[in-house]
mmCIF file of C-alpha atoms in Angstrom:
data_model
loop_
_atom_site.group_PDB
_atom_site.id
_atom_site.type_symbol
_atom_site.label_atom_id
_atom_site.label_comp_id
_atom_site.label_asym_id
_atom_site.label_seq_id
_atom_site.Cartn_x
_atom_site.Cartn_y
_atom_site.Cartn_z
ATOM 1 C CA MET A 294 0.111 0.074 -0.219
ATOM 2 C CA LEU A 295 1.173 3.149 -0.514
ATOM 3 C CA THR A 296 0.815 6.287 1.744
ATOM 4 C CA LEU A 297 0.936 9.807 0.544
ATOM 5 C CA THR A 298 0.916 13.270 2.718
ATOM 6 C CA ILE A 299 -0.906 15.563 0.483
ATOM 7 C CA LYS A 300 -2.093 19.396 0.669
ATOM 8 C CA ASP A 301 -5.602 20.153 -0.240
ATOM 9 C CA ASN A 302 -6.189 20.826 -4.171
ATOM 10 C CA GLU A 303 -3.339 18.871 -4.726
ATOM 11 C CA THR A 304 -4.284 16.337 -7.524
ATOM 12 C CA LEU A 305 -2.951 12.459 -7.733
ATOM 13 C CA HIS A 306 -3.243 10.462 -10.797
ATOM 14 C CA ILE A 307 -3.793 6.595 -11.060
ATOM 15 C CA GLY A 308 -3.088 5.807 -14.737
ATOM 16 C CA ASP A 309 -3.653 7.762 -17.667
ATOM 17 C CA ASP A 310 -7.714 8.050 -16.857
ATOM 18 C CA ILE A 311 -8.301 8.190 -13.060
ATOM 19 C CA LYS A 312 -7.491 11.925 -10.957
ATOM 20 C CA ILE A 313 -8.229 12.131 -7.194
ATOM 21 C CA VAL A 314 -8.214 15.542 -6.136
ATOM 22 C CA ILE A 315 -8.148 16.338 -2.238
ATOM 23 C CA LYS A 316 -10.566 19.370 -1.718
ATOM 24 C CA ARG A 317 -9.995 19.789 1.729
ATOM 25 C CA ALA A 318 -8.474 17.644 4.624
ATOM 26 C CA ASN A 319 -8.776 18.755 8.396
ATOM 27 C CA GLY A 320 -9.134 16.874 11.562
ATOM 28 C CA ALA A 321 -10.795 13.543 11.049
ATOM 29 C CA THR A 322 -11.932 14.067 7.793
ATOM 30 C CA SER A 323 -11.604 15.077 4.083
ATOM 31 C CA LYS A 324 -12.960 15.700 1.284
ATOM 32 C CA VAL A 325 -12.070 13.540 -2.080
ATOM 33 C CA SER A 326 -13.072 14.280 -5.574
ATOM 34 C CA ILE A 327 -12.414 11.372 -7.999
ATOM 35 C CA GLU A 328 -12.682 11.386 -11.479
ATOM 36 C CA ALA A 329 -12.647 8.265 -13.879
ATOM 37 C CA PRO A 330 -14.417 6.242 -16.496
ATOM 38 C CA LYS A 331 -17.883 5.049 -15.810
ATOM 39 C CA ALA A 332 -16.800 1.560 -15.969
ATOM 40 C CA VAL A 333 -14.503 1.863 -13.138
ATOM 41 C CA LYS A 334 -16.155 0.854 -10.069
ATOM 42 C CA ILE A 335 -15.717 3.229 -6.940
ATOM 43 C CA LEU A 336 -16.712 2.452 -3.384
ATOM 44 C CA ARG A 337 -16.275 2.875 0.253
ATOM 45 C CA ASP A 338 -14.471 0.263 1.766
ATOM 46 C CA LYS A 339 -17.195 -0.445 4.376
ATOM 47 C CA LEU A 340 -19.964 -1.282 1.342
ATOM 48 C CA VAL A 341 -17.554 -3.827 -0.120
ATOM 49 C CA ARG A 342 -17.736 -6.293 2.948
#
């Protein structure tokens, strides 16, 4: 697992098609925006179990 420390409004790219933007991180919560093709399933971990 890769663990990163990034600042607000920084962007991560996964491959050519997936972009993740940390919109706001403060204390215990964060806002994350994910841009990916519709074929990519995006779920919270608690929904997978």
